[in-house]
Coordinates of N, CA and C in Angstrom, one line a residue:
X1 N -35.5 -1.8 -65.7 CA -37.0 -2.1 -65.4 C -37.0 -1.0 -64.2
X2 N -38.2 -0.6 -64.5 CA -38.7 0.9 -63.4 C -39.9 0.1 -62.6
X3 N -40.7 -1.1 -63.4 CA -41.9 -1.6 -62.6 C -42.1 -2.8 -62.7
X4 N -42.1 -3.6 -62.1 CA -42.6 -5.3 -62.3 C -41.2 -6.0 -62.0
X5 N -41.5 -7.4 -63.2 CA -40.5 -8.1 -63.0 C -40.6 -8.4 -64.5
X6 N -39.3 -9.0 -64.7 CA -38.6 -9.0 -66.3 C -37.5 -10.2 -66.0
X7 N -38.4 -11.3 -67.0 CA -37.6 -12.4 -67.4 C -37.1 -12.4 -68.8
X8 N -35.6 -12.4 -68.6 CA -35.1 -12.1 -70.0 C -34.2 -13.6 -70.2
X9 N -34.5 -14.4 -71.6 CA -33.9 -15.2 -71.9 C -32.9 -15.4 -73.0
X10 N -31.9 -15.8 -73.2 CA -31.1 -16.1 -74.5 C -31.2 -15.0 -75.2
X11 N -30.7 -13.6 -74.7 CA -30.7 -12.5 -75.6 C -29.4 -11.6 -75.3
X12 N -29.1 -10.4 -76.6 CA -28.0 -9.8 -76.3 C -28.4 -8.2 -76.0
X13 N -27.9 -7.7 -75.0 CA -28.0 -6.5 -75.0 C -26.9 -5.5 -75.0
X14 N -27.2 -4.6 -75.4 CA -26.0 -3.5 -75.7 C -26.7 -2.0 -75.6
X15 N -26.0 -1.6 -74.3 CA -26.6 -0.3 -73.8 C -25.7 1.3 -73.9
X16 N -26.1 2.2 -74.4 CA -25.1 3.4 -74.2 C -24.8 3.8 -72.4
X17 N -25.2 3.4 -72.0 CA -25.1 3.5 -70.4 C -24.7 2.4 -69.7
X18 N -25.8 1.7 -69.3 CA -26.3 0.3 -68.9 C -27.1 -0.8 -69.6
X19 N -26.4 -2.1 -70.1 CA -27.2 -3.0 -70.8 C -28.4 -3.1 -70.1
X20 N -28.1 -3.8 -68.6 CA -29.6 -4.1 -67.8 C -29.5 -3.1 -66.7
X21 N -30.6 -2.2 -66.5 CA -30.7 -1.5 -65.2 C -32.2 -2.0 -64.4
X22 N -32.0 -2.4 -63.4 CA -32.7 -2.8 -62.5 C -32.9 -1.7 -61.5
X23 N -34.1 -1.2 -61.3 CA -34.5 -0.3 -60.2 C -34.8 -0.7 -59.1
X24 N -34.9 -0.1 -57.7 CA -35.4 -0.3 -56.6 C -37.0 -0.9 -56.6
X25 N -37.3 -2.1 -56.0 CA -38.4 -2.4 -56.0 C -39.1 -3.3 -57.4
X26 N -37.6 -3.5 -57.9 CA -38.3 -4.4 -59.3 C -37.3 -5.6 -59.4
X27 N -37.7 -6.4 -60.2 CA -36.5 -7.9 -60.5 C -36.4 -8.0 -61.6
X28 N -35.1 -8.6 -61.9 CA -35.0 -9.0 -63.3 C -34.2 -10.2 -63.1
X29 N -35.0 -11.6 -64.0 CA -34.2 -12.9 -63.8 C -33.5 -12.8 -65.3
X30 N -32.2 -12.9 -65.2 CA -31.5 -13.1 -66.4 C -30.9 -15.0 -66.5
X31 N -31.3 -15.4 -67.7 CA -30.7 -16.4 -68.2 C -30.0 -16.3 -69.7
X32 N -29.2 -17.3 -69.4 CA -28.1 -17.3 -70.7 C -28.2 -16.3 -71.9
X33 N -27.5 -15.2 -71.1 CA -27.6 -13.8 -72.1 C -26.4 -13.3 -72.1
X34 N -26.0 -12.4 -73.0 CA -25.0 -11.5 -73.1 C -25.4 -10.0 -73.0
X35 N -24.7 -9.2 -71.8 CA -25.1 -8.0 -71.8 C -23.9 -7.1 -71.5
X36 N -23.7 -5.8 -72.5 CA -22.7 -4.9 -72.7 C -23.5 -3.6 -72.1
X37 N -22.6 -2.5 -71.9 CA -23.1 -1.5 -71.7 C -21.3 -0.4 -71.1
X38 N -21.9 0.9 -71.8 CA -20.5 1.6 -71.5 C -20.1 2.1 -69.9
X39 N -21.2 2.5 -69.4 CA -21.0 2.8 -68.0 C -21.0 1.6 -67.1
X40 N -21.9 0.6 -67.3 CA -21.8 -0.8 -66.7 C -23.0 -1.5 -67.7
X41 N -22.6 -3.0 -67.6 CA -23.3 -3.9 -68.1 C -24.5 -4.2 -67.6
X42 N -24.3 -4.5 -66.1 CA -25.7 -4.3 -65.2 C -25.4 -3.7 -63.9
X43 N -26.3 -2.8 -64.1 CA -27.1 -1.9 -62.9 C -28.0 -2.0 -61.9
X44 N -27.8 -2.4 -61.0 CA -28.8 -3.1 -59.7 C -29.1 -2.3 -58.5
X45 N -30.2 -2.0 -58.4 CA -30.9 -1.2 -57.1 C -32.1 -2.2 -56.4
X46 N -32.4 -3.2 -57.4 CA -33.4 -3.9 -57.0 C -32.9 -5.2 -56.4
X47 N -33.5 -6.5 -57.4 CA -33.3 -7.7 -57.5 C -32.8 -8.2 -58.8
X48 N -31.7 -8.6 -58.7 CA -31.1 -9.7 -60.0 C -30.8 -10.9 -59.7
X49 N -31.7 -11.7 -60.5 CA -31.1 -13.4 -60.2 C -30.6 -14.0 -61.6
X50 N -29.2 -14.6 -61.6 CA -28.8 -15.0 -62.7 C -28.8 -16.7 -62.5
X51 N -29.3 -17.1 -63.7 CA -29.4 -18.7 -64.0 C -28.9 -18.8 -65.2
X52 N -28.5 -20.3 -65.6 CA -27.6 -20.4 -66.9 C -26.2 -19.6 -66.8
X53 N -26.1 -19.2 -68.3 CA -24.8 -18.4 -68.2 C -24.8 -17.3 -68.7
X54 N -24.5 -16.3 -68.2 CA -24.6 -14.6 -68.5 C -23.3 -14.0 -68.5
X55 N -22.9 -13.6 -69.5 CA -21.7 -13.1 -69.8 C -22.0 -11.4 -69.9
X56 N -21.2 -10.4 -69.0 CA -21.0 -9.2 -68.9 C -20.3 -8.5 -69.5
X57 N -20.0 -7.6 -70.1 CA -18.6 -6.8 -70.5 C -19.1 -5.2 -70.4
X58 N -17.9 -4.6 -70.4 CA -18.0 -3.1 -70.0 C -16.5 -2.5 -70.8
X59 N -16.7 -2.0 -71.8 CA -15.3 -1.6 -72.5 C -14.7 0.0 -71.8
X60 N -15.3 0.3 -70.8 CA -14.9 2.1 -70.4 C -14.2 1.4 -68.7
X61 N -13.1 1.6 -69.0 CA -12.3 1.7 -67.6 C -11.9 2.4 -66.7
X62 N -12.3 3.9 -66.8 CA -12.0 4.8 -65.8 C -12.5 4.6 -64.5
X63 N -12.0 5.7 -63.6 CA -12.5 5.3 -62.1 C -14.1 5.7 -62.3
X64 N -15.0 5.0 -61.5 CA -16.5 5.0 -61.5 C -17.0 4.0 -62.3
X65 N -16.0 3.5 -63.2 CA -16.9 2.5 -63.9 C -16.7 1.1 -63.9
X66 N -17.8 0.4 -63.9 CA -18.1 -0.9 -63.0 C -18.8 -1.8 -64.3
X67 N -18.3 -3.1 -64.5 CA -19.1 -4.0 -65.7 C -20.1 -4.4 -64.6
X68 N -20.3 -4.7 -63.6 CA -21.2 -4.9 -62.6 C -21.7 -4.5 -61.5
X69 N -22.6 -3.4 -61.4 CA -22.4 -2.2 -60.3 C -23.9 -2.7 -59.6
X70 N -23.9 -3.1 -58.3 CA -25.0 -3.9 -57.7 C -24.9 -3.0 -56.2
X71 N -26.0 -2.3 -56.3 CA -26.4 -1.9 -54.6 C -27.9 -2.1 -54.1
X72 N -28.3 -3.6 -54.7 CA -29.6 -4.3 -54.4 C -29.1 -5.6 -54.2
X73 N -30.0 -6.7 -54.5 CA -29.9 -7.9 -54.2 C -29.5 -8.7 -55.6
X74 N -28.0 -9.4 -55.4 CA -27.7 -10.2 -56.8 C -27.3 -11.7 -56.3
X75 N -28.1 -12.7 -56.7 CA -28.0 -13.9 -56.5 C -27.0 -14.1 -58.0
X76 N -26.5 -15.4 -57.6 CA -25.8 -15.9 -59.0 C -26.1 -17.6 -58.8
X77 N -27.0 -18.0 -59.4 CA -27.2 -19.5 -59.1 C -26.4 -20.5 -60.4
X78 N -26.1 -19.9 -61.7 CA -25.8 -20.2 -62.6 C -24.2 -19.7 -63.0
X79 N -23.9 -19.1 -64.0 CA -22.7 -18.8 -64.1 C -22.6 -17.3 -64.6
X80 N -21.8 -16.3 -64.2 CA -21.7 -15.2 -64.4 C -20.2 -14.9 -64.3
X81 N -19.9 -14.2 -66.0 CA -18.6 -13.7 -66.7 C -18.6 -12.5 -66.3
X82 N -18.1 -11.4 -65.4 CA -17.8 -9.9 -65.7 C -16.6 -9.8 -65.9
X83 N -16.3 -8.9 -67.2 CA -15.3 -8.4 -67.8 C -15.0 -7.3 -68.3
X84 N -14.2 -6.3 -67.7 CA -14.4 -5.0 -68.0 C -14.6 -3.9 -67.0
X85 N -14.4 -2.5 -67.2 CA -14.8 -1.6 -66.2 C -13.5 -1.6 -65.8
X86 N -13.0 -0.4 -64.9 CA -12.2 0.0 -63.9 C -12.6 -1.2 -62.5
X87 N -13.4 -1.7 -62.3 CA -13.9 -2.9 -61.4 C -14.7 -3.8 -62.3
X88 N -14.5 -5.2 -62.2 CA -15.3 -5.8 -62.8 C -16.6 -6.3 -62.1
X89 N -16.9 -6.3 -60.9 CA -18.0 -6.2 -59.9 C -17.7 -5.5 -59.1
X90 N -18.6 -4.5 -58.8 CA -18.5 -3.8 -57.3 C -20.2 -3.9 -56.7
X91 N -19.8 -4.5 -55.6 CA -20.8 -5.0 -54.8 C -20.8 -4.0 -53.4
X92 N -21.7 -2.5 -53.9 CA -21.3 -1.3 -53.6 C -21.9 -1.0 -52.2
X93 N -21.3 0.1 -51.6 CA -22.0 0.9 -50.5 C -22.0 2.0 -50.7
X94 N -23.0 3.2 -50.2 CA -22.9 4.4 -50.0 C -21.6 4.7 -49.0
X95 N -21.6 5.9 -48.7 CA -20.5 6.5 -48.0 C -20.6 6.2 -46.9
X96 N -21.4 6.2 -46.0 CA -21.7 5.6 -44.7 C -22.1 4.3 -44.3
X97 N -22.4 3.5 -45.4 CA -22.7 2.4 -45.5 C -24.0 1.7 -45.0
X98 N -24.9 2.7 -45.2 CA -26.1 2.7 -44.7 C -27.0 1.8 -45.9
X99 N -26.8 2.0 -47.4 CA -27.4 1.3 -48.2 C -26.0 0.7 -48.9
X100 N -26.3 -0.9 -49.3 CA -25.2 -1.6 -49.4 C -26.0 -2.5 -50.4
X101 N -24.9 -3.4 -51.2 CA -25.4 -4.5 -51.7 C -25.2 -5.8 -51.4
X102 N -26.0 -6.8 -51.6 CA -26.2 -8.3 -50.9 C -25.5 -9.0 -52.4
X103 N -24.6 -9.7 -52.3 CA -24.4 -10.9 -53.5 C -24.1 -12.2 -53.1
X104 N -25.0 -12.9 -53.4 CA -24.7 -14.2 -53.0 C -24.1 -15.3 -54.3
X105 N -23.1 -16.0 -54.3 CA -22.5 -16.5 -55.3 C -23.0 -18.3 -54.7
X106 N -23.7 -18.7 -55.6 CA -24.2 -20.3 -55.4 C -23.5 -21.2 -56.3
X107 N -23.4 -20.0 -57.5 CA -22.8 -20.9 -58.5 C -21.4 -20.5 -59.0
X108 N -21.0 -20.1 -60.3 CA -19.6 -19.5 -60.3 C -19.6 -18.4 -61.3
X109 N -18.8 -17.4 -60.4 CA -18.5 -16.1 -60.9 C -17.1 -16.0 -61.3
X110 N -17.0 -15.2 -62.4 CA -15.6 -14.7 -62.5 C -15.4 -13.3 -63.0
X111 N -15.0 -12.7 -62.6 CA -15.0 -11.4 -62.2 C -13.5 -10.7 -62.5
X112 N -13.3 -9.9 -63.9 CA -11.9 -9.1 -64.1 C -12.2 -7.8 -64.3
X113 N -11.4 -6.9 -63.8 CA -11.5 -5.6 -64.0 C -10.0 -4.9 -64.2
X114 N -10.0 -3.5 -64.8 CA -8.8 -3.2 -65.1 C -8.0 -2.9 -63.9
X115 N -8.5 -2.2 -62.9 CA -8.1 -2.1 -61.4 C -8.1 -3.1 -60.5
X116 N -9.0 -3.4 -59.9 CA -9.7 -4.6 -59.0 C -10.6 -5.3 -59.9
X117 N -10.5 -6.8 -59.4 CA -11.1 -7.7 -60.0 C -12.7 -7.7 -59.6
X118 N -12.5 -7.5 -58.2 CA -14.1 -7.2 -57.7 C -13.9 -6.3 -56.0
X119 N -14.6 -5.2 -56.0 CA -14.8 -4.8 -54.7 C -16.2 -4.6 -54.0
X120 N -15.9 -5.0 -52.8 CA -17.0 -5.0 -51.6 C -17.1 -4.2 -50.8
X121 N -18.3 -3.6 -50.7 CA -18.9 -2.7 -49.7 C -20.1 -3.3 -49.0
X122 N -20.7 -4.1 -49.5 CA -21.5 -4.6 -48.8 C -21.6 -6.2 -48.2
X123 N -22.7 -7.1 -48.8 CA -22.2 -8.3 -47.9 C -22.0 -9.3 -49.1
X124 N -21.1 -10.3 -49.0 CA -21.0 -11.0 -50.0 C -20.6 -12.5 -49.7
X125 N -21.6 -13.4 -50.1 CA -21.6 -14.7 -49.4 C -20.8 -15.7 -50.7
X126 N -20.0 -16.4 -50.6 CA -19.9 -17.2 -51.3 C -20.0 -18.7 -51.1
X127 N -20.9 -19.5 -51.7 CA -20.8 -20.9 -51.4 C -20.7 -21.8 -52.6
X128 N -20.5 -21.4 -53.8 CA -20.0 -21.5 -54.8 C -18.6 -21.4 -55.1
X129 N -18.1 -20.7 -56.3 CA -16.8 -20.6 -56.5 C -16.6 -19.0 -57.2
X130 N -15.9 -18.4 -56.9 CA -15.4 -17.0 -57.2 C -14.0 -16.7 -57.6
X131 N -13.9 -16.2 -58.7 CA -12.3 -15.9 -59.0 C -12.8 -14.4 -59.5
X132 N -11.6 -13.6 -58.6 CA -11.6 -12.2 -58.9 C -9.9 -11.6 -59.4
X133 N -10.1 -11.1 -60.7 CA -8.6 -11.1 -61.2 C -8.6 -9.3 -61.3
X134 N -7.5 -8.8 -60.8 CA -7.0 -7.5 -61.1 C -6.0 -7.6 -62.0
X135 N -6.4 -6.8 -63.2 CA -5.4 -6.5 -64.0 C -4.1 -5.4 -63.6
X136 N -4.7 -4.4 -63.0 CA -3.3 -3.9 -62.2 C -3.2 -3.4 -61.2
X137 N -4.4 -4.0 -60.3 CA -4.2 -4.1 -58.6 C -4.4 -5.2 -57.9
X138 N -5.9 -4.9 -57.0 CA -6.3 -6.0 -56.4 C -7.2 -7.3 -56.7
X139 N -6.8 -8.4 -56.7 CA -7.9 -9.2 -57.0 C -9.2 -9.1 -56.6
X140 N -9.3 -8.8 -54.9 CA -10.7 -8.5 -54.3 C -10.4 -7.7 -53.1
X141 N -11.1 -6.6 -53.4 CA -10.9 -5.4 -52.2 C -12.0 -5.6 -51.4
X142 N -12.0 -5.6 -50.1 CA -13.1 -5.3 -49.3 C -12.7 -4.4 -48.5
X143 N -13.9 -3.1 -48.6 CA -13.7 -1.8 -48.0 C -14.1 -1.9 -46.2
X144 N -14.1 -1.0 -45.7 CA -14.4 -1.1 -44.4 C -15.9 -1.2 -44.0
X145 N -16.9 -1.3 -45.1 CA -18.2 -1.5 -44.7 C -18.4 -3.3 -45.2
X146 N -17.4 -3.7 -45.6 CA -17.6 -5.1 -46.3 C -17.6 -6.3 -46.0
X147 N -18.3 -7.4 -45.7 CA -18.6 -8.2 -45.1 C -18.6 -9.7 -46.1
X148 N -17.6 -10.4 -46.0 CA -17.2 -11.4 -47.0 C -16.9 -12.5 -46.3
X149 N -18.0 -13.5 -46.7 CA -17.7 -14.6 -46.2 C -17.7 -16.1 -47.2
X150 N -16.8 -17.0 -46.9 CA -16.5 -18.0 -48.1 C -16.7 -19.4 -47.6
X151 N -17.9 -19.9 -47.9 CA -17.9 -21.3 -47.6 C -17.6 -22.3 -48.6
X152 N -17.5 -21.5 -50.0 CA -16.9 -22.3 -51.3 C -15.4 -22.0 -51.6
X153 N -15.4 -21.8 -52.5 CA -14.3 -21.2 -53.4 C -13.8 -20.3 -53.4
X154 N -12.4 -19.1 -53.2 CA -12.5 -17.8 -54.0 C -10.8 -18.2 -54.1
X155 N -11.0 -17.7 -55.4 CA -9.4 -17.2 -55.7 C -9.4 -15.7 -56.0
X156 N -8.2 -15.1 -55.5 CA -7.8 -13.7 -55.9 C -6.8 -13.5 -56.1
X157 N -6.9 -13.0 -57.2 CA -5.4 -13.0 -58.1 C -5.1 -11.2 -58.6
X158 N -4.1 -10.5 -57.5 CA -3.7 -9.3 -58.2 C -2.7 -9.3 -59.3
X159 N -2.3 -7.9 -59.3 CA -1.2 -7.9 -60.4 C 0.3 -8.5 -59.8
X160 N 0.6 -9.4 -60.4 CA 1.9 -10.1 -59.9 C 3.0 -9.5 -60.0
X161 N 3.3 -8.4 -61.1 CA 4.4 -7.4 -61.1 C 4.2 -6.1 -60.5
X162 N 3.1 -5.9 -59.7 CA 3.3 -4.8 -58.9 C 3.3 -4.6 -57.5
X163 N 4.3 -4.1 -56.8 CA 4.6 -3.8 -55.5 C 3.7 -3.1 -54.8
X164 N 2.5 -3.0 -55.2 CA 1.3 -2.2 -54.8 C -0.2 -3.1 -54.7
X165 N 0.2 -4.4 -55.5 CA -1.1 -5.0 -55.9 C -1.0 -6.5 -54.8
X166 N -2.1 -6.8 -54.1 CA -2.5 -7.8 -53.2 C -3.7 -8.7 -53.9
X167 N -3.8 -10.0 -53.6 CA -4.4 -10.8 -53.8 C -5.8 -10.5 -53.2
X168 N -5.9 -10.9 -52.2 CA -7.2 -10.3 -51.3 C -6.5 -9.1 -50.4
X169 N -7.3 -7.7 -50.3 CA -7.1 -6.9 -49.5 C -8.3 -6.4 -48.7
X170 N -7.9 -6.6 -47.5 CA -9.0 -6.3 -46.6 C -8.9 -5.0 -46.0
X171 N -9.6 -3.9 -46.2 CA -9.1 -2.7 -45.6 C -10.1 -2.2 -44.7
X172 N -10.4 -2.8 -43.6 CA -11.2 -2.6 -42.7 C -12.7 -3.1 -42.5
X173 N -12.9 -3.8 -43.4 CA -14.2 -4.9 -43.0 C -13.7 -6.2 -42.3
X174 N -14.6 -7.1 -42.5 CA -14.6 -8.5 -42.2 C -14.5 -9.4 -43.1
X175 N -13.5 -10.4 -42.8 CA -13.4 -11.3 -44.0 C -13.4 -12.8 -43.0
X176 N -14.4 -13.6 -43.5 CA -14.4 -14.9 -42.6 C -14.1 -16.1 -44.0
X177 N -13.3 -16.8 -43.9 CA -13.3 -18.2 -44.6 C -12.9 -19.3 -44.3
X178 N -14.2 -19.9 -44.3 CA -14.3 -21.3 -43.9 C -14.0 -22.1 -45.1
X179 N -14.1 -21.8 -46.5 CA -14.0 -22.6 -47.7 C -12.3 -22.9 -47.7
X180 N -12.3 -22.7 -49.1 CA -10.8 -22.6 -49.7 C -10.4 -21.0 -50.4
X181 N -9.4 -20.8 -49.8 CA -8.8 -19.6 -50.3 C -7.3 -19.4 -50.8
X182 N -7.4 -19.2 -52.2 CA -6.0 -19.2 -53.1 C -5.9 -17.8 -53.6
X183 N -4.9 -16.9 -53.0 CA -4.8 -15.5 -53.5 C -3.2 -15.6 -53.6
X184 N -3.3 -14.7 -54.5 CA -1.8 -14.0 -54.9 C -1.7 -12.7 -55.5
X185 N -0.5 -11.7 -55.2 CA -0.4 -10.8 -55.6 C 1.0 -10.4 -55.7
X186 N 1.5 -9.1 -56.4 CA 2.6 -8.7 -56.6 C 3.2 -8.4 -55.0
X187 N 2.5 -7.7 -54.2 CA 3.1 -7.2 -52.9 C 2.6 -8.5 -51.7
X188 N 1.3 -8.6 -51.5 CA 0.8 -9.8 -50.5 C 0.1 -10.7 -51.1
X189 N -0.3 -11.6 -50.7 CA -1.4 -12.4 -51.2 C -2.7 -12.0 -50.7
X190 N -2.5 -12.1 -49.1 CA -3.1 -11.4 -48.1 C -3.0 -10.2 -47.6
X191 N -3.8 -9.0 -47.7 CA -3.5 -8.1 -46.9 C -4.6 -7.5 -46.1
X192 N -4.4 -7.2 -44.6 CA -5.7 -7.3 -43.8 C -5.5 -5.9 -43.0
X193 N -6.3 -5.4 -43.3 CA -6.5 -4.2 -42.0 C -7.8 -4.4 -41.3
X194 N -8.5 -5.1 -41.4 CA -9.9 -5.4 -40.5 C -9.6 -6.6 -39.7
X195 N -10.8 -7.6 -39.7 CA -11.1 -8.7 -39.1 C -10.8 -9.9 -40.1
X196 N -10.1 -10.7 -39.6 CA -9.6 -11.9 -40.8 C -9.7 -13.3 -39.9
X197 N -10.7 -14.1 -40.6 CA -11.0 -15.1 -40.1 C -10.7 -16.2 -40.8
X198 N -9.9 -17.1 -40.5 CA -9.5 -18.1 -41.4 C -9.3 -19.6 -40.9
X199 N -10.6 -19.9 -41.1 CA -10.8 -21.3 -40.7 C -10.7 -22.7 -41.7
X200 N -10.6 -22.1 -42.6 CA -10.5 -22.9 -43.8 C -9.2 -23.6 -44.3
X201 N -8.7 -23.5 -45.7 CA -7.5 -23.8 -46.4 C -7.4 -22.4 -47.4
X202 N -5.9 -21.8 -46.8 CA -5.8 -20.7 -47.4 C -3.9 -21.0 -48.3
X203 N -4.3 -20.9 -49.3 CA -3.1 -21.2 -50.5 C -2.4 -19.7 -50.6
X204 N -1.5 -19.6 -50.6 CA -0.7 -18.0 -50.6 C 0.5 -18.0 -51.3
X205 N 0.8 -17.2 -52.0 CA 2.3 -17.3 -53.1 C 3.2 -16.4 -52.4
X206 N 2.6 -15.2 -51.9 CA 3.6 -14.5 -50.7 C 3.3 -14.4 -49.3
X207 N 3.8 -13.3 -48.9 CA 3.7 -13.2 -47.5 C 2.2 -12.8 -47.0
X208 N 1.4 -13.3 -45.9 CA 0.2 -12.7 -45.5 C 0.4 -11.6 -44.3
X209 N 0.0 -10.5 -44.8 CA 0.4 -9.1 -43.7 C -0.9 -8.8 -42.9
X210 N -0.8 -8.9 -41.7 CA -2.0 -8.8 -40.8 C -1.7 -7.4 -40.2
X211 N -2.3 -6.3 -40.3 CA -1.9 -5.2 -39.9 C -2.0 -4.9 -38.5
X212 N -1.1 -4.3 -37.8 CA -0.8 -3.9 -36.5 C -2.2 -3.6 -35.6
X213 N -2.4 -4.4 -34.6 CA -3.5 -4.2 -33.8 C -5.2 -4.8 -34.4
X214 N -4.7 -5.3 -35.3 CA -6.0 -5.9 -36.1 C -6.0 -7.5 -35.4
X215 N -7.5 -8.2 -35.9 CA -7.7 -9.3 -35.4 C -7.6 -10.3 -36.4
X216 N -6.7 -11.5 -35.8 CA -7.0 -12.7 -37.0 C -7.4 -14.0 -36.2
X217 N -8.1 -14.9 -36.8 CA -8.1 -16.2 -36.1 C -7.6 -17.4 -37.2
X218 N -6.9 -18.2 -36.8 CA -6.3 -18.9 -37.8 C -6.6 -20.4 -37.3
X219 N -7.4 -21.4 -37.7 CA -7.8 -22.6 -37.6 C -8.0 -23.4 -38.7
X220 N -6.8 -23.8 -39.1 CA -7.1 -24.8 -40.5 C -5.6 -24.9 -40.9
X221 N -5.3 -24.5 -41.8 CA -4.2 -24.8 -42.9 C -3.9 -23.2 -43.3
X222 N -2.4 -23.2 -43.4 CA -2.0 -22.2 -44.4 C -0.8 -22.7 -45.3
X223 N -1.1 -22.5 -46.2 CA 0.1 -23.4 -47.1 C 0.7 -22.4 -48.0
X224 N 2.2 -22.8 -48.3 CA 2.8 -22.3 -49.2 C 3.2 -20.4 -48.8
X225 N 2.8 -20.0 -47.6 CA 3.1 -18.8 -47.6 C 4.7 -18.7 -46.9
X226 N 5.3 -17.9 -47.6 CA 6.6 -17.9 -47.0 C 7.2 -17.0 -45.6
X227 N 6.1 -16.7 -45.3 CA 6.1 -15.9 -43.8 C 4.6 -15.5 -43.8
X228 N 4.3 -15.1 -42.3 CA 3.1 -14.1 -41.9 C 3.9 -12.8 -41.2
X229 N 3.5 -11.7 -41.7 CA 4.3 -10.7 -41.3 C 3.1 -10.0 -40.3
X230 N 3.7 -9.6 -39.2 CA 2.3 -8.9 -38.4 C 2.7 -7.3 -37.8

């Protein structure tokens, strides 16, 4: 979409590049549709709203390929399944963080990628349910520009067999969990090199690593963690 607003109901799209591309200043409303693409199923620098059930798939798994690539505003009030790509959903930012995606999960999102399940360099707010599954690396990767706030439920699952894979990897950004976080990975459940605020419930199958000199606030419950390493 290059000019205007598109309402898309109950259709299947398959693109040689992106199944649905929404450019800056435009809006796409997706309802009960199936989207696929080689580079990405959904590419957004404008505004995309998702209601009903939307399935997005991408078969290309090399670096730089994302099933959903968001540099705009993405709101999920229904159910979104993103499966494929190197990263299932990339809530992106440019190199200096001056342009970034804003993603709001009010409904249900499941994001699965060959490397990371979901990568966040923008603003990601979860009031509903988000599940991020990284087949070979991290469940959810939050980079130095990323802000992640969980008031609902987040499940972050990295590769359980890899000693480099974490459930939730906060690589210099800010993570605040007021709801429920369940994290699992082959190395750590939660690996933190940023600011980590935990005031909800955290279920962790392995150690929680809090990088030296970093900030953590824990008010609430930390269940099932064998230890906390600082």
